[in-house]
Short mmCIF file of C-alpha atoms in Angstrom, two decimals:
data_model
loop_
_atom_site.label_atom_id
_atom_site.label_comp_id
_atom_site.label_asym_id
_atom_site.label_seq_id
_atom_site.Cartn_x
_atom_site.Cartn_y
_atom_site.Cartn_z
CA UNK A 18 213.32 114.95 110.44
CA UNK A 19 216.19 117.24 109.53
CA UNK A 20 219.86 116.22 109.86
CA UNK A 21 222.64 118.82 110.10
CA UNK A 22 226.42 118.54 110.32
CA UNK A 23 228.66 120.97 112.19
CA UNK A 24 232.43 121.37 112.36
CA UNK A 25 232.23 122.75 115.89
CA UNK A 26 230.14 121.73 118.88
CA UNK A 27 226.78 123.53 118.59
CA UNK A 28 224.70 124.59 121.58
CA UNK A 29 221.93 122.16 120.57
CA UNK A 30 224.35 119.23 120.85
CA UNK A 31 225.55 120.48 124.25
CA UNK A 32 221.92 120.67 125.38
CA UNK A 33 221.20 117.06 124.36
CA UNK A 34 224.43 115.69 125.85
CA UNK A 35 223.90 117.58 129.13
CA UNK A 36 220.38 116.16 129.39
CA UNK A 37 221.30 112.56 128.52
CA UNK A 38 224.78 112.06 129.93
CA UNK A 39 224.98 114.48 132.86
CA UNK A 40 221.42 114.89 134.16
CA UNK A 41 219.95 111.49 133.23
CA UNK A 42 222.99 109.20 133.54
CA UNK A 43 225.15 111.09 136.07
CA UNK A 44 228.38 111.48 134.08
CA UNK A 45 230.54 114.45 135.02
CA UNK A 46 233.26 114.64 132.36
CA UNK A 47 231.08 115.01 129.29
CA UNK A 48 232.91 117.63 127.25
CA UNK A 49 236.53 117.30 126.15
CA UNK A 50 239.13 118.41 123.60
CA UNK A 51 237.89 115.79 121.12
CA UNK A 52 234.82 117.99 120.61
CA UNK A 53 237.12 120.55 118.96
CA UNK A 54 238.34 118.08 116.32
CA UNK A 55 235.02 116.34 115.67
CA UNK A 56 232.25 116.60 113.15
CA UNK A 57 228.98 116.87 115.05
CA UNK A 58 225.69 115.51 113.72
CA UNK A 59 222.33 116.74 114.96
CA UNK A 60 218.84 115.51 114.21
CA UNK A 61 215.92 117.90 114.53
CA UNK A 62 212.22 117.11 114.73
CA UNK A 63 210.47 120.25 113.51
CA UNK A 64 212.95 122.74 114.93
CA UNK A 65 213.62 120.81 118.15
CA UNK A 66 217.03 119.17 118.61
CA UNK A 67 216.39 115.51 119.48
CA UNK A 68 219.61 113.51 118.86
CA UNK A 69 223.33 114.02 118.38
CA UNK A 70 226.68 112.29 117.96
CA UNK A 71 230.23 113.16 117.00
CA UNK A 72 232.79 111.53 114.74
CA UNK A 73 236.53 111.94 114.47
CA UNK A 74 239.67 110.13 113.38
CA UNK A 75 241.57 108.39 116.19
CA UNK A 76 245.28 107.82 115.47
CA UNK A 77 245.66 105.25 118.25
CA UNK A 78 242.89 103.06 116.79
CA UNK A 79 243.77 103.99 113.21
CA UNK A 80 240.07 104.33 112.60
CA UNK A 81 237.23 106.78 112.71
CA UNK A 82 235.28 106.79 115.97
CA UNK A 83 231.62 107.61 116.49
CA UNK A 84 230.92 108.83 119.99
CA UNK A 85 228.58 110.68 122.31
CA UNK A 86 225.52 109.14 120.66
CA UNK A 87 222.55 110.61 122.51
CA UNK A 88 218.80 110.80 121.96
CA UNK A 89 216.60 112.82 124.29
CA UNK A 90 214.42 110.52 126.39
CA UNK A 91 211.06 111.63 125.01
CA UNK A 92 212.24 110.97 121.44
CA UNK A 93 213.58 107.44 121.94
CA UNK A 94 211.99 104.58 120.04
CA UNK A 95 211.74 106.62 116.83
CA UNK A 96 214.95 105.22 115.23
CA UNK A 97 216.92 108.44 115.68
CA UNK A 98 219.88 106.45 117.01
CA UNK A 99 219.90 104.32 113.87
CA UNK A 100 219.70 107.45 111.71
CA UNK A 101 222.65 109.02 113.58
CA UNK A 102 224.79 105.95 113.01
CA UNK A 103 223.84 105.71 109.32
CA UNK A 104 224.65 109.39 108.75
CA UNK A 105 227.96 109.14 110.63
CA UNK A 106 228.94 106.05 108.63
CA UNK A 107 228.08 107.83 105.37
CA UNK A 108 230.29 110.76 106.36
CA UNK A 109 233.14 108.43 107.28
CA UNK A 110 232.90 106.73 103.88
CA UNK A 111 233.04 110.18 102.22
CA UNK A 112 236.28 110.78 104.16
CA UNK A 113 237.69 107.51 102.76
CA UNK A 114 237.19 105.68 106.06
CA UNK A 115 236.82 101.91 105.89
CA UNK A 116 236.53 101.04 109.58
CA UNK A 117 234.65 102.62 112.45
CA UNK A 118 234.97 102.06 116.20
CA UNK A 119 232.72 103.15 119.02
CA UNK A 120 232.76 102.84 122.77
CA UNK A 121 229.36 101.53 123.84
CA UNK A 122 227.88 101.40 127.28
CA UNK A 123 227.64 97.64 127.85
CA UNK A 124 223.95 97.93 128.79
CA UNK A 125 223.13 99.16 125.24
CA UNK A 126 225.70 97.18 123.24
CA UNK A 127 222.94 95.02 121.71
CA UNK A 128 221.67 98.11 119.88
CA UNK A 129 225.04 98.46 118.17
CA UNK A 130 225.24 94.74 117.40
CA UNK A 131 221.91 95.08 115.57
CA UNK A 132 223.57 97.81 113.51
CA UNK A 133 226.50 95.64 112.44
CA UNK A 134 229.06 96.28 115.19
CA UNK A 135 231.05 93.54 116.90
CA UNK A 136 232.44 93.75 120.42
CA UNK A 137 236.23 93.74 120.71
CA UNK A 138 236.32 92.36 124.25
CA UNK A 139 237.90 95.60 125.44
CA UNK A 140 235.62 96.22 128.41
CA UNK A 141 236.55 99.11 130.69
CA UNK A 142 234.97 101.35 133.30
CA UNK A 143 234.34 105.03 132.59
CA UNK A 144 232.91 107.04 135.48
CA UNK A 145 231.56 103.87 137.08
CA UNK A 146 229.86 102.63 133.90
CA UNK A 147 230.99 99.55 131.95
CA UNK A 148 231.85 100.25 128.32
CA UNK A 149 233.03 98.02 125.48
CA UNK A 150 234.88 98.96 122.31
CA UNK A 151 233.05 97.83 119.17
CA UNK A 152 234.02 97.81 115.50
CA UNK A 153 232.39 97.75 112.07
CA UNK A 154 233.91 97.41 108.60
CA UNK A 155 232.29 99.82 106.16
CA UNK A 156 231.67 99.01 102.50
#
């Protein structure tokens, strides 16, 4: 496993997000201006891109946000999601961040709870899919 950080959205991250969010889950509005201000994390197995996420500071939440967490279907169950979150949290700590938020699809919110996140009861619908804002205090 190889983990790389990028200051701009790499093609490998676009490939993963297109596969997971557009083709597999049916979202349409996957890419946005936040990509331009984010740090992007990619995990490779051999030289194959298998997982990605982004992180950025959100003024409204006064917190860093981890988003667009995606693992290609054939690589799920190998803890790549956990590794993405750990790496993103480490980067946030390096940037003096103490709190992190994420917007989880409700159907997978248990995964984030297992990784120390608590739901904020801010449930909303994005492109027909229920999401919940979650938060974690970093040490």
